[in-house]
Amino acid sequence: MSLQERDKKHIWHPLTQHKTSTSSLGIVSANTALLWDEGGNKYIDGIASWYTAMYGHCHPYITSKVAAQMLKLDQVVFSGFTHEPAVELSEKLIEILPNNQQKLFFSDNGSTSVEIAIKMAMQYHFNKGEKRTALLAFEDGFHGDTFGAMSVSGLSVYNGPFEDLLLNVHRIPVPNGNNNPEVLKLAAELISEHNIAGFIYEPLVQGAAAMKMNNAEGLNDLLQLCNENNIITIADEVMTGFGKTGKNFASEYMETQPDIICLSKALTAGLLPMAITTCTQDIYDAFYSDELAKGLFHGHTYTANPLACRAAIAGIELLQTDEMQANIKRIETSHLSFASTIKDHPKVKNVRQLGVIFAFDLNIEMERYGNTRNQLFDFFMKRGVFLRPLGNTIYILPPYVISEEELNTIYKTIEASLELF
Ligand SMILES: *Cc1c(COP(=O)(O)O)cnc(C)c1O
């Protein structure tokens, strides 16, 4: 029996309605920007497996570092103990993070990094004798699937059963360059009416909202407004971190730096699950006290797993090489020229690009949306290209090591898909 068949017996997949979905494709190996299925078919991973494997799958530098670590120290409690991989990672990361970031708190995935950020923001005020429990967030944001993270994400039909249990969140549209003053005014109103503890946002690109972009100047104004009102700013860089926007972190495009940053996904180069919530000295100091209860009593069993830390260190080292930086520039240039090729196509609208992130919307009638996504997905997969269209948006976010030839195959396949409509 194939993996595809055996899978069906016991496995419940994420984000899947099993009654109406097709069965899951068995993947047996991966290398560079390529995936192979159990039938021997090859696919170009056009989204770096949800933006994780940015330096390529099974990169020998990363796997060798992790393998060596595995033989020396596999796992140890991180409460009361520390270890070389965590310490080295903290030094490496602080070096490349916006320079107001001083402290690192480890967890396991993007959602937990957000939970921790929310707790930090609320307890920061609590520890200072102020009760602030509301949060400010962008419409259509995505911050994860645990309760806090789900609460600050945009509202969706999937929240139905939990609606009454979500945190108190006020939402503003993203500033897009045309509406900046209105968004700022709305934020100011909400801030004056509610006890807002923190503002969480995806800087410049909202991944799950189909690579919707926001305006750096408008966002900077919002960050300043928050600073003036002592509202903790939380940049969720789980998607945008580690070079994807053309800079190490999207926050670097703004003058005002966030108080807290959430990292995961490419943090461990696609090898192991891990997340880090980083913060300023000021946040840390609000928890530093003779009173035990003022500490941050949050912890996950696998906190700062040494293997995951090794993968992260190796990933950052690769990111900093001239070769990887040149790859990022090369992909940016290729995207730009592809953008100019298709931007006037009658079936194409809203072409957008930042760093290695490229997206556009299909300019087609609404009633066709339902099937469009699956139709496109199948069309791409049949031609050996793995992309996950979101609604009527097609986006590319390839591993930095993708070859020009592979990138061109993606472009040509996308161009051919436009003829479907
Ligand atoms: C993926 C993602 C998350 C959630 O991360 P998980 O590891 O899937 O829990 C949070 N925020 C952003 C911006 C993401 O892209």
Tab-separated table of C-alpha atoms and ligand atoms in Angstrom:
chain	number	residue	atom	x	y	z
A	1	MET	CA	0.000	0.000	0.000
A	2	SER	CA	1.176	3.513	-0.786
A	3	LEU	CA	1.821	6.140	1.879
A	4	GLN	CA	-1.145	7.961	0.465
A	5	GLU	CA	-3.376	4.962	1.237
A	6	ARG	CA	-1.888	4.091	4.646
A	7	ASP	CA	-2.131	7.742	5.711
A	8	LYS	CA	-5.931	7.688	5.494
A	9	LYS	CA	-6.394	5.114	8.233
A	10	HIS	CA	-5.205	7.113	11.268
A	11	ILE	CA	-4.034	10.553	10.259
A	12	TRP	CA	-6.000	13.780	10.699
A	13	HIS	CA	-4.330	16.539	8.687
A	14	PRO	CA	-4.147	20.238	9.560
A	15	LEU	CA	-6.456	22.746	7.866
A	16	THR	CA	-8.271	19.935	6.071
A	17	GLN	CA	-11.909	18.970	5.606
A	18	HIS	CA	-11.268	15.294	4.977
A	19	LYS	CA	-14.653	14.612	3.444
A	20	THR	CA	-14.109	16.895	0.479
A	21	SER	CA	-10.304	16.934	0.191
A	22	THR	CA	-8.237	14.754	-2.035
A	23	SER	CA	-5.819	12.408	-0.258
A	24	SER	CA	-2.380	13.572	0.855
A	25	LEU	CA	0.561	13.146	-1.481
A	26	GLY	CA	3.372	10.989	-0.063
A	27	ILE	CA	6.672	12.903	-0.098
A	28	VAL	CA	9.798	10.792	0.350
A	29	SER	CA	12.736	13.148	-0.052
A	30	ALA	CA	13.815	16.734	-0.536
A	31	ASN	CA	16.931	18.541	-1.603
A	32	THR	CA	17.761	22.166	-2.453
A	33	ALA	CA	14.541	23.607	-3.943
A	34	LEU	CA	13.186	20.166	-4.886
A	35	LEU	CA	10.742	17.621	-3.459
A	36	TRP	CA	10.151	14.024	-4.639
A	37	ASP	CA	6.954	12.048	-4.149
A	38	GLU	CA	6.608	8.300	-3.662
A	39	GLY	CA	5.838	7.865	-7.355
A	40	GLY	CA	9.238	9.332	-8.245
A	41	ASN	CA	7.814	12.649	-9.434
A	42	LYS	CA	9.814	15.803	-8.809
A	43	TYR	CA	8.421	19.181	-7.729
A	44	ILE	CA	9.980	22.614	-7.401
A	45	ASP	CA	9.137	23.879	-3.906
A	46	GLY	CA	7.959	27.376	-4.888
A	47	ILE	CA	6.992	28.329	-1.321
A	48	ALA	CA	9.956	26.800	0.562
A	49	SER	CA	7.533	24.535	2.451
A	50	TRP	CA	5.659	27.434	4.056
A	51	TYR	CA	8.677	29.713	4.047
A	52	THR	CA	10.807	27.519	6.285
A	53	ALA	CA	13.495	25.871	4.117
A	54	MET	CA	14.884	29.156	2.774
A	55	TYR	CA	18.462	27.901	2.385
A	56	GLY	CA	17.251	24.783	0.598
A	57	HIS	CA	16.070	21.410	1.859
A	58	CYS	CA	18.554	19.098	3.576
A	59	HIS	CA	21.370	21.635	3.309
A	60	PRO	CA	24.527	19.637	4.118
A	61	TYR	CA	25.999	22.434	6.275
A	62	ILE	CA	22.910	22.517	8.484
A	63	THR	CA	22.358	18.753	8.647
A	64	SER	CA	26.014	18.125	9.559
A	65	LYS	CA	25.892	20.679	12.399
A	66	VAL	CA	22.696	19.170	13.770
A	67	ALA	CA	24.025	15.621	13.411
A	68	ALA	CA	27.175	16.517	15.367
A	69	GLN	CA	25.113	18.188	18.093
A	70	MET	CA	22.846	15.162	18.305
A	71	LEU	CA	25.789	12.970	19.331
A	72	LYS	CA	26.851	15.376	22.077
A	73	LEU	CA	23.784	16.820	23.802
A	74	ASP	CA	20.297	16.008	22.571
A	75	GLN	CA	17.934	17.663	25.039
A	76	VAL	CA	18.065	19.078	28.529
A	77	VAL	CA	15.718	21.060	30.764
A	78	PHE	CA	16.153	24.797	30.107
A	79	SER	CA	14.919	25.920	33.494
A	80	GLY	CA	17.962	26.044	35.751
A	81	PHE	CA	20.276	24.824	32.956
A	82	THR	CA	21.750	26.399	29.862
A	83	HIS	CA	23.903	25.113	26.996
A	84	GLU	CA	26.305	26.194	24.263
A	85	PRO	CA	23.857	26.066	21.294
A	86	ALA	CA	21.354	28.358	23.052
A	87	VAL	CA	24.017	30.814	24.214
A	88	GLU	CA	25.698	30.903	20.816
A	89	LEU	CA	22.349	31.390	19.086
A	90	SER	CA	21.446	34.272	21.396
A	91	GLU	CA	24.719	36.011	20.509
A	92	LYS	CA	24.252	35.422	16.765
A	93	LEU	CA	20.657	36.573	16.737
A	94	ILE	CA	21.192	39.727	18.792
A	95	GLU	CA	23.896	40.675	16.289
A	96	ILE	CA	21.428	40.748	13.385
A	97	LEU	CA	18.197	41.842	15.140
A	98	PRO	CA	17.122	45.511	15.299
A	99	ASN	CA	19.461	46.915	17.942
A	100	ASN	CA	16.858	47.636	20.618
A	101	GLN	CA	16.282	43.879	21.030
A	102	GLN	CA	18.125	42.476	24.043
A	103	LYS	CA	16.436	39.343	25.446
A	104	LEU	CA	15.274	36.052	23.913
A	105	PHE	CA	12.476	33.787	25.131
A	106	PHE	CA	12.311	30.371	23.443
A	107	SER	CA	9.296	28.282	22.485
A	108	ASP	CA	8.197	25.811	19.812
A	109	ASN	CA	6.258	27.417	16.966
A	110	GLY	CA	4.946	30.680	15.587
A	111	SER	CA	1.706	30.507	17.537
A	112	THR	CA	3.456	30.028	20.891
A	113	SER	CA	5.846	32.882	20.100
A	114	VAL	CA	2.752	35.068	19.691
A	115	GLU	CA	1.102	33.762	22.902
A	116	ILE	CA	4.268	34.709	24.776
A	117	ALA	CA	4.400	38.151	23.156
A	118	ILE	CA	0.782	38.801	24.180
A	119	LYS	CA	1.467	37.651	27.753
A	120	MET	CA	4.595	39.832	27.902
A	121	ALA	CA	2.605	42.878	26.763
A	122	MET	CA	-0.245	42.339	29.232
A	123	GLN	CA	1.925	41.412	32.196
A	124	TYR	CA	4.252	44.345	31.466
A	125	HIS	CA	1.396	46.695	32.349
A	126	PHE	CA	0.109	44.474	35.152
A	127	ASN	CA	3.539	44.450	36.816
A	128	LYS	CA	3.512	48.244	36.696
A	129	GLY	CA	0.150	48.333	38.441
A	130	GLU	CA	-1.930	49.021	35.355
A	131	LYS	CA	-4.654	46.745	34.074
A	132	ARG	CA	-4.619	46.702	30.291
A	133	THR	CA	-6.163	43.681	28.611
A	134	ALA	CA	-7.284	44.845	25.156
A	135	LEU	CA	-5.135	44.475	22.071
A	136	LEU	CA	-4.850	46.274	18.769
A	137	ALA	CA	-4.333	44.301	15.553
A	138	PHE	CA	-4.661	44.550	11.789
A	139	GLU	CA	-7.693	43.284	9.934
A	140	ASP	CA	-6.896	40.104	7.969
A	141	GLY	CA	-3.790	39.401	10.027
A	142	PHE	CA	-2.655	35.871	10.774
A	143	HIS	CA	-0.744	35.084	13.948
A	144	GLY	CA	-1.432	31.396	14.533
A	145	ASP	CA	-4.038	28.926	15.713
A	146	THR	CA	-3.756	28.793	19.523
A	147	PHE	CA	-6.323	30.864	21.445
A	148	GLY	CA	-4.387	34.098	21.887
A	149	ALA	CA	-2.899	33.955	18.408
A	150	MET	CA	-6.298	33.096	16.912
A	151	SER	CA	-7.838	36.051	18.778
A	152	VAL	CA	-5.462	38.604	17.278
A	153	SER	CA	-5.778	37.110	13.803
A	154	GLY	CA	-8.444	38.362	11.414
A	155	LEU	CA	-11.953	37.063	11.974
A	156	SER	CA	-12.859	34.051	9.901
A	157	VAL	CA	-15.537	31.384	9.584
A	158	TYR	CA	-13.157	28.966	11.271
A	159	ASN	CA	-13.401	30.936	14.554
A	160	GLY	CA	-17.140	30.246	14.918
A	161	PRO	CA	-17.076	27.691	17.762
A	162	PHE	CA	-14.625	29.757	19.818
A	163	GLU	CA	-15.871	33.295	19.213
A	164	ASP	CA	-17.106	33.873	22.765
A	165	LEU	CA	-13.775	32.836	24.234
A	166	LEU	CA	-11.440	35.055	22.276
A	167	LEU	CA	-9.399	37.925	23.737
A	168	ASN	CA	-10.593	41.499	23.513
A	169	VAL	CA	-9.126	42.723	20.226
A	170	HIS	CA	-9.743	45.918	18.249
A	171	ARG	CA	-8.874	45.883	14.582
A	172	ILE	CA	-7.704	48.517	12.141
A	173	PRO	CA	-7.208	48.240	8.362
A	174	VAL	CA	-3.618	48.073	7.163
A	175	PRO	CA	-2.190	51.402	6.008
A	176	ASN	CA	-1.764	51.129	2.236
A	177	GLY	CA	-0.296	54.499	1.395
A	178	ASN	CA	-3.669	56.013	0.421
A	179	ASN	CA	-5.479	55.606	3.728
A	180	ASN	CA	-2.629	56.294	6.184
A	181	PRO	CA	-4.230	59.316	7.926
A	182	GLU	CA	-7.592	57.537	8.354
A	183	VAL	CA	-5.979	54.415	9.800
A	184	LEU	CA	-3.927	56.515	12.209
A	185	LYS	CA	-7.039	58.437	13.284
A	186	LEU	CA	-8.997	55.230	13.883
A	187	ALA	CA	-6.113	53.793	15.919
A	188	ALA	CA	-5.959	56.970	18.024
A	189	GLU	CA	-9.702	56.729	18.710
A	190	LEU	CA	-9.486	53.089	19.757
A	191	ILE	CA	-6.509	53.878	21.986
A	192	SER	CA	-8.411	56.662	23.746
A	193	GLU	CA	-11.487	54.463	24.301
A	194	HIS	CA	-9.889	51.185	25.415
A	195	ASN	CA	-7.113	49.987	27.704
A	196	ILE	CA	-4.838	48.727	24.959
A	197	ALA	CA	-1.838	46.725	26.162
A	198	GLY	CA	-0.207	45.969	22.846
A	199	PHE	CA	-0.358	46.281	19.082
A	200	ILE	CA	0.495	43.187	17.040
A	201	TYR	CA	1.168	43.341	13.316
A	202	GLU	CA	2.869	41.574	10.433
A	203	PRO	CA	5.380	44.165	9.203
A	204	LEU	CA	4.915	45.034	5.505
A	205	VAL	CA	3.557	41.666	4.342
A	206	GLN	CA	0.574	39.692	5.662
A	207	GLY	CA	1.406	36.181	4.519
A	208	ALA	CA	-1.809	34.272	5.129
A	209	ALA	CA	-3.878	37.205	3.851
A	210	ALA	CA	-2.392	36.280	0.468
A	211	MET	CA	0.745	38.409	0.638
A	212	LYS	CA	-1.190	41.618	1.269
A	213	MET	CA	1.337	44.438	1.638
A	214	ASN	CA	1.228	47.348	4.055
A	215	ASN	CA	2.887	50.717	3.825
A	216	ALA	CA	6.119	51.328	5.760
A	217	GLU	CA	5.403	55.019	6.460
A	218	GLY	CA	1.856	54.330	7.624
A	219	LEU	CA	3.068	51.520	9.838
A	220	ASN	CA	5.820	53.701	11.267
A	221	ASP	CA	3.212	56.344	12.212
A	222	LEU	CA	1.214	53.655	14.033
A	223	LEU	CA	4.309	52.475	15.907
A	224	GLN	CA	5.032	56.028	17.011
A	225	LEU	CA	1.456	56.500	18.152
A	226	CYS	CA	1.771	53.315	20.210
A	227	ASN	CA	5.056	54.486	21.716
A	228	GLU	CA	3.449	57.777	22.757
A	229	ASN	CA	0.699	55.812	24.532
A	230	ASN	CA	2.992	53.262	26.152
A	231	ILE	CA	1.449	50.472	24.063
A	232	ILE	CA	3.785	47.535	23.519
A	233	THR	CA	4.436	46.982	19.808
A	234	ILE	CA	4.776	43.374	18.647
A	235	ALA	CA	6.204	42.649	15.197
A	236	ASP	CA	5.170	39.173	14.111
A	237	GLU	CA	8.109	38.352	11.820
A	238	VAL	CA	7.361	34.633	11.790
A	239	MET	CA	6.852	34.849	8.019
A	240	THR	CA	8.907	37.937	7.088
A	241	GLY	CA	12.077	37.168	9.080
A	242	PHE	CA	15.462	36.041	7.800
A	243	GLY	CA	15.890	37.823	4.485
A	244	LYS	CA	12.595	37.279	2.689
A	245	THR	CA	11.813	40.979	2.309
A	246	GLY	CA	15.333	41.739	1.086
A	247	LYS	CA	16.491	42.765	4.575
A	248	ASN	CA	17.137	40.388	7.471
A	249	PHE	CA	13.915	41.561	9.124
A	250	ALA	CA	11.015	43.542	7.648
A	251	SER	CA	11.143	45.812	10.721
A	252	GLU	CA	14.333	47.312	9.295
A	253	TYR	CA	12.207	49.174	6.714
A	254	MET	CA	10.699	51.249	9.543
A	255	GLU	CA	12.479	53.901	11.578
A	256	THR	CA	10.625	52.992	14.769
A	257	GLN	CA	11.562	49.568	16.064
A	258	PRO	CA	9.134	47.183	17.789
A	259	ASP	CA	9.330	46.329	21.498
A	260	ILE	CA	8.833	42.629	20.806
A	261	ILE	CA	9.585	40.423	17.774
A	262	CYS	CA	8.173	36.935	17.080
A	263	LEU	CA	10.358	34.526	15.115
A	264	SER	CA	9.847	30.990	13.838
A	265	LYS	CA	9.493	29.286	10.428
A	266	ALA	CA	12.849	30.080	8.710
A	267	LEU	CA	14.484	30.536	12.130
A	268	THR	CA	15.510	26.861	12.062
A	269	ALA	CA	15.944	26.718	8.279
A	270	GLY	CA	13.126	24.212	7.869
A	271	LEU	CA	14.785	21.533	9.965
A	272	LEU	CA	13.200	21.511	13.405
A	273	PRO	CA	10.347	23.324	15.130
A	274	MET	CA	11.383	26.228	17.331
A	275	ALA	CA	10.370	29.828	17.969
A	276	ILE	CA	11.797	32.825	19.777
A	277	THR	CA	10.081	35.899	21.172
A	278	THR	CA	12.648	38.684	21.502
A	279	CYS	CA	12.202	41.885	23.497
A	280	THR	CA	13.819	45.081	24.694
A	281	GLN	CA	15.618	45.570	28.003
A	282	ASP	CA	12.680	47.705	29.163
A	283	ILE	CA	10.219	44.812	28.756
A	284	TYR	CA	12.590	42.421	30.526
A	285	ASP	CA	13.132	44.892	33.370
A	286	ALA	CA	9.381	45.063	34.071
A	287	PHE	CA	9.561	41.357	35.039
A	288	TYR	CA	12.826	41.640	36.999
A	289	SER	CA	11.835	41.800	40.626
A	290	ASP	CA	12.224	40.389	44.132
A	291	GLU	CA	8.630	39.256	43.784
A	292	LEU	CA	8.429	35.788	42.269
A	293	ALA	CA	5.019	36.420	40.717
A	294	LYS	CA	6.380	39.277	38.616
A	295	GLY	CA	8.389	36.790	36.536
A	296	LEU	CA	7.129	35.334	33.266
A	297	PHE	CA	5.804	31.944	34.320
A	298	HIS	CA	5.578	30.376	30.928
A	299	GLY	CA	7.572	27.424	29.631
A	300	HIS	CA	7.460	24.586	27.141
A	301	THR	CA	9.131	21.227	27.666
A	302	TYR	CA	11.356	21.428	24.595
A	303	THR	CA	12.413	25.045	25.215
A	304	ALA	CA	15.676	25.869	23.396
A	305	ASN	CA	16.211	22.307	22.212
A	306	PRO	CA	19.949	22.079	21.414
A	307	LEU	CA	19.378	20.521	17.970
A	308	ALA	CA	16.942	23.240	16.944
A	309	CYS	CA	19.386	25.889	18.214
A	310	ARG	CA	22.156	24.331	16.095
A	311	ALA	CA	19.946	24.392	13.018
A	312	ALA	CA	19.171	28.062	13.707
A	313	ILE	CA	22.845	29.008	14.126
A	314	ALA	CA	23.773	27.238	10.885
A	315	GLY	CA	20.867	28.949	9.116
A	316	ILE	CA	21.950	32.418	10.248
A	317	GLU	CA	25.519	31.663	9.162
A	318	LEU	CA	24.274	30.715	5.698
A	319	LEU	CA	22.039	33.805	5.524
A	320	GLN	CA	25.086	35.979	6.171
A	321	THR	CA	27.179	34.492	3.345
A	322	ASP	CA	27.765	36.594	0.218
A	323	GLU	CA	26.404	33.710	-1.801
A	324	MET	CA	23.013	33.698	-0.039
A	325	GLN	CA	22.750	37.501	-0.166
A	326	ALA	CA	23.532	37.388	-3.904
A	327	ASN	CA	20.818	34.732	-4.338
A	328	ILE	CA	18.274	37.005	-2.664
A	329	LYS	CA	19.234	39.883	-4.991
A	330	ARG	CA	19.096	37.593	-8.024
A	331	ILE	CA	15.585	36.347	-7.171
A	332	GLU	CA	14.426	39.949	-6.579
A	333	THR	CA	15.686	40.931	-10.028
A	334	SER	CA	14.052	37.917	-11.691
A	335	HIS	CA	10.736	38.620	-9.949
A	336	LEU	CA	10.854	42.237	-11.129
A	337	SER	CA	11.313	41.236	-14.725
A	338	PHE	CA	8.558	38.602	-14.459
A	339	ALA	CA	6.313	41.270	-12.936
A	340	SER	CA	6.833	43.529	-15.914
A	341	THR	CA	6.092	40.613	-18.277
A	342	ILE	CA	2.699	39.778	-16.784
A	343	LYS	CA	1.454	42.993	-15.206
A	344	ASP	CA	-0.538	44.029	-18.292
A	345	HIS	CA	-2.065	40.608	-18.880
A	346	PRO	CA	-5.883	40.946	-18.815
A	347	LYS	CA	-6.188	38.145	-16.232
A	348	VAL	CA	-3.631	39.705	-13.869
A	349	LYS	CA	-4.043	42.473	-11.299
A	350	ASN	CA	-2.334	43.825	-8.159
A	351	VAL	CA	1.144	42.537	-8.958
A	352	ARG	CA	3.252	43.054	-5.811
A	353	GLN	CA	6.757	42.185	-4.780
A	354	LEU	CA	9.133	42.657	-1.881
A	355	GLY	CA	12.439	40.831	-1.697
A	356	VAL	CA	11.857	37.228	-2.785
A	357	ILE	CA	8.089	37.529	-2.148
A	358	PHE	CA	6.070	37.823	-5.346
A	359	ALA	CA	2.274	37.797	-5.695
A	360	PHE	CA	-0.582	38.849	-7.933
A	361	ASP	CA	-4.344	38.401	-8.033
A	362	LEU	CA	-6.280	36.748	-10.836
A	363	ASN	CA	-8.558	39.211	-12.511
A	364	ILE	CA	-11.522	36.862	-12.969
A	365	GLU	CA	-15.236	36.842	-12.105
A	366	MET	CA	-16.185	36.088	-8.519
A	367	GLU	CA	-18.286	32.969	-9.086
A	368	ARG	CA	-15.272	31.113	-10.331
A	369	TYR	CA	-13.219	31.568	-7.140
A	370	GLY	CA	-14.391	28.375	-5.406
A	371	ASN	CA	-12.765	25.957	-7.798
A	372	THR	CA	-10.051	28.254	-9.004
A	373	ARG	CA	-7.662	27.489	-6.184
A	374	ASN	CA	-7.839	23.702	-6.585
A	375	GLN	CA	-7.785	23.928	-10.357
A	376	LEU	CA	-4.595	25.999	-10.202
A	377	PHE	CA	-2.977	23.783	-7.571
A	378	ASP	CA	-3.545	20.679	-9.722
A	379	PHE	CA	-2.350	22.472	-12.851
A	380	PHE	CA	0.916	23.456	-11.118
A	381	MET	CA	1.536	20.052	-9.514
A	382	LYS	CA	1.005	18.217	-12.823
A	383	ARG	CA	3.796	20.360	-14.218
A	384	GLY	CA	6.132	19.728	-11.287
A	385	VAL	CA	5.619	23.062	-9.526
A	386	PHE	CA	4.482	23.232	-5.891
A	387	LEU	CA	2.636	26.480	-5.223
A	388	ARG	CA	-0.336	27.030	-2.899
A	389	PRO	CA	-2.639	29.670	-4.373
A	390	LEU	CA	-4.700	31.491	-1.736
A	391	GLY	CA	-8.186	32.318	-3.020
A	392	ASN	CA	-7.499	34.133	-6.273
A	393	THR	CA	-3.910	35.005	-5.353
A	394	ILE	CA	-0.903	33.229	-6.781
A	395	TYR	CA	2.319	33.793	-4.888
A	396	ILE	CA	5.920	32.620	-5.039
A	397	LEU	CA	8.295	32.557	-2.052
A	398	PRO	CA	11.100	30.265	-3.151
A	399	PRO	CA	14.138	28.982	-1.266
A	400	TYR	CA	17.085	31.325	-1.849
A	401	VAL	CA	19.029	28.497	-3.498
A	402	ILE	CA	16.490	28.008	-6.290
A	403	SER	CA	18.233	28.023	-9.689
A	404	GLU	CA	17.378	30.509	-12.437
A	405	GLU	CA	16.141	27.592	-14.515
A	406	GLU	CA	13.798	26.388	-11.780
A	407	LEU	CA	12.557	29.922	-11.211
A	408	ASN	CA	11.836	30.260	-14.936
A	409	THR	CA	9.901	26.990	-14.871
A	410	ILE	CA	7.694	28.483	-12.141
A	411	TYR	CA	7.163	31.694	-14.143
A	412	LYS	CA	6.354	29.798	-17.368
A	413	THR	CA	3.934	27.511	-15.537
A	414	ILE	CA	2.153	30.477	-13.966
A	415	GLU	CA	1.921	32.182	-17.365
A	416	ALA	CA	0.467	29.003	-18.870
A	417	SER	CA	-2.077	28.762	-16.018
A	418	LEU	CA	-3.523	32.146	-17.023
A	419	GLU	CA	-4.865	30.469	-20.146
A	420	LEU	CA	-7.172	28.368	-17.955
A	421	PHE	CA	-9.464	31.341	-17.476
B	1	LIG	C1	2.843	30.737	10.241
B	1	LIG	C2	2.649	31.965	11.009
B	1	LIG	C3	2.320	31.930	12.378
B	1	LIG	C4	2.042	30.650	13.118
B	1	LIG	O1	3.136	29.836	13.167
B	1	LIG	P1	2.954	28.270	13.483
B	1	LIG	O2	4.343	27.763	13.590
B	1	LIG	O3	2.227	27.704	12.283
B	1	LIG	O4	2.176	28.148	14.727
B	1	LIG	C5	2.234	33.127	13.061
B	1	LIG	N1	2.437	34.290	12.438
B	1	LIG	C6	2.743	34.382	11.126
B	1	LIG	C7	2.992	35.715	10.517
B	1	LIG	C8	2.853	33.211	10.364
B	1	LIG	O5	3.153	33.291	9.071
